[in-house]
Coordinates of C-alpha atoms in Angstrom, one line a residue:
M1 CA -99.2 40.5 -110.5
K2 CA -97.9 37.3 -109.2
P3 CA -99.7 34.0 -109.6
S4 CA -100.9 32.5 -106.4
P5 CA -99.5 29.2 -105.1
A6 CA -102.9 28.3 -104.0
A7 CA -103.9 27.8 -107.5
N8 CA -102.0 24.5 -107.3
L9 CA -104.0 23.1 -104.4
D10 CA -105.9 19.9 -105.0
V11 CA -109.3 19.0 -103.5
R12 CA -108.8 16.2 -101.0
V13 CA -110.7 13.2 -102.4
E14 CA -111.6 10.2 -100.5
R15 CA -112.5 7.8 -103.2
P16 CA -114.8 4.9 -102.3
R17 CA -113.3 1.4 -103.0
P18 CA -114.9 0.1 -106.2
P19 CA -116.4 -3.4 -106.4
P20 CA -114.4 -6.0 -108.3
V21 CA -114.9 -5.8 -112.0
H22 CA -116.0 -9.1 -113.6
P23 CA -115.2 -9.6 -117.3
H24 CA -118.7 -10.9 -118.0
R25 CA -120.6 -8.3 -116.2
P26 CA -120.7 -5.1 -118.5
G27 CA -122.6 -3.2 -115.9
S28 CA -119.8 -3.3 -113.2
L29 CA -119.1 0.0 -111.5
R30 CA -115.7 1.7 -112.1
A31 CA -114.0 4.2 -109.9
R32 CA -114.0 7.8 -111.3
P33 CA -112.6 11.1 -110.0
Y34 CA -115.2 13.1 -108.0
Y35 CA -114.9 16.3 -110.1
R36 CA -114.6 16.5 -113.8
R37 CA -111.3 17.8 -115.2
W38 CA -111.8 20.2 -118.1
T39 CA -109.5 20.8 -121.1
P40 CA -108.5 24.5 -120.9
W41 CA -108.8 26.7 -123.9
I42 CA -110.7 29.8 -123.0
V43 CA -107.8 31.2 -121.1
A44 CA -105.4 30.8 -124.0
A45 CA -108.0 32.3 -126.3
I46 CA -108.3 35.4 -124.1
A47 CA -104.5 35.8 -124.0
L48 CA -104.3 35.4 -127.8
S49 CA -107.1 37.9 -128.3
C50 CA -105.3 40.5 -126.1
V51 CA -102.0 40.0 -128.1
V52 CA -103.9 40.4 -131.4
V53 CA -105.7 43.6 -130.1
F54 CA -102.2 45.0 -129.0
L55 CA -100.8 44.4 -132.4
V56 CA -103.8 46.1 -134.1
S57 CA -103.4 49.1 -131.8
M58 CA -99.7 49.4 -132.7
Y59 CA -100.6 49.2 -136.4
V60 CA -103.2 51.9 -135.9
N61 CA -100.7 54.0 -133.8
D62 CA -98.2 54.2 -136.7
C63 CA -95.6 56.1 -134.7
P64 CA -93.2 56.9 -137.5
R65 CA -95.8 58.8 -139.5
R66 CA -97.2 60.7 -136.5
N67 CA -94.0 61.5 -134.7
S68 CA -91.7 62.3 -137.6
G69 CA -89.3 59.3 -136.7
D70 CA -89.0 60.1 -133.0
C71 CA -90.0 56.5 -131.9
A72 CA -88.6 53.8 -129.8
A73 CA -87.5 50.6 -131.7
G74 CA -87.8 52.5 -135.0
F75 CA -86.6 49.3 -136.9
L76 CA -90.1 47.9 -136.3
G77 CA -91.5 50.3 -138.8
R78 CA -95.2 50.9 -138.4
F79 CA -95.2 48.9 -135.2
A80 CA -92.5 51.1 -133.5
F81 CA -93.3 52.3 -130.0
Q82 CA -94.1 55.8 -128.9
P83 CA -91.1 57.8 -127.4
L84 CA -90.2 56.4 -124.0
K85 CA -90.7 59.8 -122.3
E86 CA -94.3 59.5 -123.4
N87 CA -95.0 55.8 -122.8
P88 CA -92.2 54.0 -120.9
L89 CA -94.2 50.7 -121.2
L90 CA -93.3 50.3 -124.9
G91 CA -96.7 50.9 -126.5
P92 CA -99.0 53.2 -128.4
S93 CA -100.0 56.7 -127.6
S94 CA -102.9 57.6 -125.3
A95 CA -104.7 59.0 -128.3
T96 CA -104.6 55.7 -130.1
L97 CA -105.7 53.8 -127.0
L98 CA -108.7 56.2 -126.7
K99 CA -109.5 55.6 -130.3
M100 CA -109.4 51.8 -129.8
G101 CA -111.8 51.9 -126.8
A102 CA -109.9 52.9 -123.7
L103 CA -112.0 53.8 -120.6
D104 CA -112.7 57.5 -120.6
V105 CA -115.4 58.6 -118.1
T106 CA -116.4 61.6 -120.1
K107 CA -117.1 59.6 -123.2
V108 CA -119.0 57.0 -121.2
V109 CA -121.2 59.4 -119.4
H110 CA -121.7 62.2 -121.8
G111 CA -121.0 60.4 -125.1
H112 CA -123.0 57.4 -124.2
Q113 CA -120.2 55.0 -125.0
G114 CA -120.8 52.4 -122.3
W115 CA -119.1 49.8 -124.4
R116 CA -115.7 51.2 -123.3
L117 CA -116.3 49.5 -119.9
I118 CA -115.7 46.2 -121.7
T119 CA -113.3 47.1 -124.5
C120 CA -110.8 48.6 -122.1
I121 CA -110.2 45.1 -120.7
W122 CA -108.7 43.9 -124.0
L123 CA -106.3 46.9 -124.4
H124 CA -102.8 47.3 -122.9
A125 CA -100.6 50.3 -122.5
G126 CA -97.4 48.5 -123.8
V127 CA -95.5 45.4 -124.2
V128 CA -94.4 45.3 -120.5
H129 CA -98.0 45.7 -119.4
L130 CA -99.2 43.0 -121.8
L131 CA -96.5 40.5 -120.9
I132 CA -97.1 40.8 -117.1
N133 CA -100.9 40.5 -117.4
M134 CA -100.9 37.5 -119.8
L135 CA -98.3 35.6 -117.9
C136 CA -100.4 36.0 -114.7
L137 CA -103.6 35.0 -116.7
L138 CA -102.0 31.8 -117.9
F139 CA -100.6 30.8 -114.5
I140 CA -103.8 31.5 -112.7
G141 CA -106.5 30.9 -115.3
I142 CA -105.4 27.6 -116.8
R143 CA -105.6 25.7 -113.4
L144 CA -109.0 27.3 -112.6
E145 CA -110.3 26.4 -116.0
Q146 CA -109.2 22.8 -115.5
E147 CA -111.2 22.7 -112.3
F148 CA -114.4 24.6 -113.2
G149 CA -114.6 24.8 -117.0
F150 CA -114.6 27.5 -119.6
V151 CA -118.1 28.8 -119.0
R152 CA -117.6 29.7 -115.4
I153 CA -114.1 31.0 -115.8
G154 CA -115.1 33.1 -118.8
L155 CA -118.0 34.7 -116.9
V156 CA -115.8 35.4 -113.8
Y157 CA -113.2 37.0 -116.0
L158 CA -115.6 39.2 -118.0
I159 CA -117.9 40.2 -115.0
S160 CA -114.9 40.9 -112.8
G161 CA -113.4 43.1 -115.6
L162 CA -116.6 45.0 -115.8
G163 CA -116.6 45.5 -112.0
G164 CA -113.1 46.8 -112.2
S165 CA -114.0 49.2 -114.9
L166 CA -117.0 50.5 -113.0
M167 CA -115.0 51.1 -109.9
S168 CA -112.3 52.9 -111.9
A169 CA -114.8 55.1 -113.7
L170 CA -116.4 56.2 -110.4
F171 CA -113.0 57.3 -108.9
I172 CA -110.6 58.1 -111.8
R173 CA -112.1 61.0 -113.7
S174 CA -109.1 62.7 -115.4
S175 CA -107.3 60.0 -117.2
I176 CA -108.0 57.0 -119.4
S177 CA -107.6 53.4 -118.2
V178 CA -106.8 50.1 -120.0
G179 CA -105.8 46.6 -119.0
A180 CA -107.0 43.2 -117.9
S181 CA -105.7 43.6 -114.3
G182 CA -109.2 44.0 -112.9
A183 CA -110.3 40.7 -114.5
L184 CA -107.1 39.0 -113.2
F185 CA -107.8 40.3 -109.7
G186 CA -111.3 38.9 -110.1
L187 CA -109.8 35.4 -110.7
I188 CA -107.7 35.7 -107.6
G189 CA -110.7 36.9 -105.6
S190 CA -112.7 33.9 -106.8
M191 CA -110.0 31.6 -105.7
L192 CA -110.3 33.0 -102.1
S193 CA -114.0 32.7 -102.0
E194 CA -113.9 29.2 -103.6
L195 CA -111.6 28.1 -100.8
I196 CA -113.9 29.6 -98.1
T197 CA -117.1 28.1 -99.5
N198 CA -115.6 24.6 -100.1
W199 CA -113.6 24.8 -96.8
S200 CA -114.3 21.2 -95.8
L201 CA -113.0 19.7 -99.1
Y202 CA -109.4 21.1 -98.7
A203 CA -106.3 19.9 -96.8
N204 CA -103.9 22.5 -95.5
K205 CA -106.7 25.0 -95.8
V206 CA -105.2 27.6 -93.3
A207 CA -101.9 27.7 -95.1
A208 CA -103.7 28.1 -98.4
L209 CA -105.9 30.9 -97.0
L210 CA -102.8 32.8 -95.6
T211 CA -101.0 32.4 -98.9
L212 CA -103.9 33.8 -100.9
V213 CA -104.4 36.7 -98.5
F214 CA -100.7 37.5 -98.7
V215 CA -100.6 37.5 -102.5
I216 CA -103.7 39.8 -102.6
V217 CA -102.2 42.3 -100.1
V218 CA -98.9 42.4 -102.0
N219 CA -100.4 43.0 -105.4
L220 CA -102.8 45.7 -104.0
A221 CA -99.8 47.4 -102.3
L222 CA -98.1 47.5 -105.7
G223 CA -101.1 49.3 -107.0
I224 CA -100.3 52.5 -105.1
L225 CA -97.5 53.2 -107.5
P226 CA -98.2 56.0 -110.1
R227 CA -99.8 55.1 -113.5
V228 CA -101.4 52.0 -111.9
D229 CA -105.2 51.9 -111.7
N230 CA -105.7 50.3 -108.3
F231 CA -109.4 51.1 -108.3
A232 CA -109.8 48.6 -111.2
H233 CA -107.9 46.1 -109.1
I234 CA -110.1 46.6 -106.1
G235 CA -113.3 46.5 -108.1
G236 CA -112.3 43.3 -109.9
L237 CA -111.2 41.7 -106.7
I238 CA -114.5 42.4 -105.0
S239 CA -116.5 41.2 -108.0
G240 CA -114.5 38.0 -108.4
F241 CA -114.7 37.3 -104.7
L242 CA -118.5 37.5 -104.7
L243 CA -118.7 35.5 -107.9
G244 CA -116.6 32.7 -106.5
F245 CA -119.4 32.0 -103.9
V246 CA -121.9 31.8 -106.8
M247 CA -119.9 30.0 -109.5
F248 CA -117.5 27.7 -107.7
I249 CA -119.6 26.0 -105.1
R250 CA -118.9 22.2 -104.9
P251 CA -121.1 19.3 -103.8
Q252 CA -120.1 17.6 -100.6
F253 CA -118.4 14.1 -100.7
A254 CA -121.2 12.4 -98.8
W255 CA -123.7 13.5 -101.5
I256 CA -121.4 12.1 -104.2
N257 CA -120.9 8.8 -102.4
Q258 CA -124.6 8.1 -102.2
R259 CA -124.8 8.3 -106.0
R260 CA -122.1 5.8 -106.4
V261 CA -123.7 2.9 -104.7
A262 CA -122.8 -0.4 -106.4
P263 CA -125.6 -2.8 -107.4
G264 CA -126.7 -4.9 -104.4
Q265 CA -125.4 -2.6 -101.8
Q266 CA -127.6 -0.9 -99.2
P267 CA -128.0 2.8 -100.0
A268 CA -126.8 5.2 -97.3
P269 CA -129.1 7.8 -95.8
V270 CA -129.8 10.6 -98.2
K271 CA -127.3 13.5 -97.8
R272 CA -127.7 17.1 -98.9
K273 CA -125.7 18.2 -101.9
H274 CA -124.5 21.4 -100.2
K275 CA -124.0 22.5 -96.6
T276 CA -126.2 25.2 -95.1
Y277 CA -123.4 27.8 -95.0
Q278 CA -122.8 27.3 -98.7
Y279 CA -126.4 28.2 -99.5
I280 CA -126.2 31.3 -97.3
L281 CA -123.0 32.5 -98.9
W282 CA -124.4 31.8 -102.3
L283 CA -127.5 33.8 -101.7
A284 CA -125.7 36.7 -99.9
A285 CA -123.1 36.9 -102.7
A286 CA -125.7 36.9 -105.5
I287 CA -127.7 39.7 -103.8
M288 CA -124.7 41.9 -103.3
L289 CA -123.6 41.4 -106.9
I290 CA -126.9 42.4 -108.4
V291 CA -127.3 45.4 -106.0
G292 CA -123.7 46.5 -106.4
F293 CA -123.5 46.4 -110.1
T294 CA -127.0 48.1 -110.4
V295 CA -126.0 50.9 -108.1
A296 CA -122.6 51.4 -109.7
I297 CA -124.1 51.6 -113.3
V298 CA -126.8 54.1 -112.2
L299 CA -124.3 56.3 -110.3
L300 CA -121.9 56.3 -113.2
L301 CA -124.5 57.2 -115.8
R302 CA -125.6 60.1 -113.5
G303 CA -122.0 61.4 -113.5
Y304 CA -121.4 60.6 -109.9
N305 CA -117.8 61.4 -108.7
A306 CA -117.0 59.1 -105.7
N307 CA -114.1 61.3 -104.7
D308 CA -116.5 64.1 -103.7
H309 CA -117.8 61.8 -100.9
C310 CA -114.4 60.2 -99.9
S311 CA -111.6 62.6 -99.5
W312 CA -109.0 60.0 -98.7
C313 CA -110.0 57.3 -101.3
H314 CA -107.5 58.6 -103.9
Y315 CA -104.6 57.2 -101.7
L316 CA -105.9 53.7 -102.5
S317 CA -104.6 54.1 -106.1
C318 CA -101.5 56.3 -105.6
V319 CA -99.6 57.5 -102.6
P320 CA -97.2 60.4 -103.3
T321 CA -93.7 60.2 -102.0
K322 CA -90.4 62.0 -102.4
R323 CA -89.7 59.8 -105.5
W324 CA -92.9 60.4 -107.4
K325 CA -96.1 62.5 -107.5
C326 CA -99.6 61.5 -108.1
N327 CA -100.6 63.7 -110.9
S328 CA -104.3 63.5 -111.4
S329 CA -104.5 66.6 -113.7
P330 CA -106.7 66.1 -116.7
T331 CA -105.0 65.8 -120.1
Y332 CA -107.1 68.4 -121.9
C333 CA -105.6 71.4 -123.7
T334 CA -106.7 74.8 -125.0
V335 CA -105.8 74.9 -128.7
M336 CA -105.0 78.0 -130.8
Q337 CA -103.8 77.7 -134.4
Q338 CA -102.1 80.9 -135.8
A339 CA -100.7 80.5 -139.3
N340 CA -97.9 77.9 -139.0
T341 CA -97.9 78.0 -135.1
L342 CA -99.9 75.7 -132.9
N343 CA -100.3 76.9 -129.3
L344 CA -101.3 74.5 -126.6
T345 CA -102.0 75.1 -122.9
C346 CA -102.6 72.2 -120.6
E347 CA -105.7 72.9 -118.5
G348 CA -104.6 70.8 -115.6
T349 CA -101.0 72.3 -115.2
N350 CA -101.4 75.6 -117.1
V351 CA -98.1 74.7 -119.0
H352 CA -98.0 76.5 -122.3
R353 CA -96.0 75.6 -125.4
S354 CA -95.8 76.6 -129.1
Y355 CA -95.1 74.3 -132.0
L356 CA -94.2 75.1 -135.6
I357 CA -97.0 73.0 -137.2
A358 CA -99.4 74.1 -139.8
D359 CA -102.9 72.5 -140.0
A360 CA -102.3 70.0 -137.2
T361 CA -104.6 67.0 -137.2
Q362 CA -106.7 66.1 -134.2
D363 CA -104.5 63.0 -133.5
K364 CA -101.4 65.2 -133.6
I365 CA -103.0 67.7 -131.2
N366 CA -104.0 64.9 -128.8
Q367 CA -100.5 63.4 -128.9
L368 CA -98.8 66.8 -128.1
C369 CA -101.4 67.6 -125.4
N370 CA -100.6 64.3 -123.7
Q371 CA -96.9 65.0 -123.8
L372 CA -97.4 68.5 -122.5
C373 CA -99.6 67.6 -119.6
S374 CA -97.5 64.6 -118.5

């Protein structure tokens, strides 16, 4: 994803002229910026956490031991990557990601492992995936955290990530999902709603709006490529858009001015902190968030498959062309061990293959099944 230029927009501030400061009057009023500027740290901590989790997943993966040396960048030893034909993003196997907490609908619904809706946000499929997401997080998140603080940015990131996971789980039933893209789209969506709810505080607002919309459309369009979970992007974007109305509402300048009256000056008529439309947007967004998340969680736990009620929705995540296919076949295999021969049949493609392996471990079977089905 590309960082939005709108992240660099500044609030138009019309500072009142301060009264003269007298050296013998310690109570003299000084001019201060309208809005507090925060020192960013939560975004950097999130990025560092994702890097650490990726390193741990590579350590657990241990490609040389599980693949008999057929690994990419074998000089890295235990941290070597899976063969490129299995994972072109330079990362671990699907079996390792599943073990580390990747989103798998079957395990969430039937295995009661709802924690995967959160843990999948911290996992990444490879170095390429991790690098793109963390660069976008730093470009977008640091400026937002400077404006709104670590609490609000942290909540928007986590809740948007959860929203992306829920949307993904309702539509993608046959493969696992990992990545922070849903949370990142949530930050972009919150920027859009922040611009709308604080419309009167910005200069060049139309240009900023068009820029943000363009960035969102381009990034969603990239999501129709294969192996990209665009449903997580859409769910995160919608969640972040609604959260921006709730989390990023700013007081009006007139309300701040009346609190900065110097001693001896006549106070101005009392102004409201927020405009009416801001309250309306706040209330509507809060209701939609609560209702939306509640309905999504209930449907997911009941095993609801959204594709059964929307025959065209799968095109939102992948559009087949002459150059690629959208393979949604499940990566499950029928296993038969006969002496020193392991027979696997992919249930989604009915492809069969035999391997000269005696007493194959479950990790080895999962790895071979993933290769066979892909």
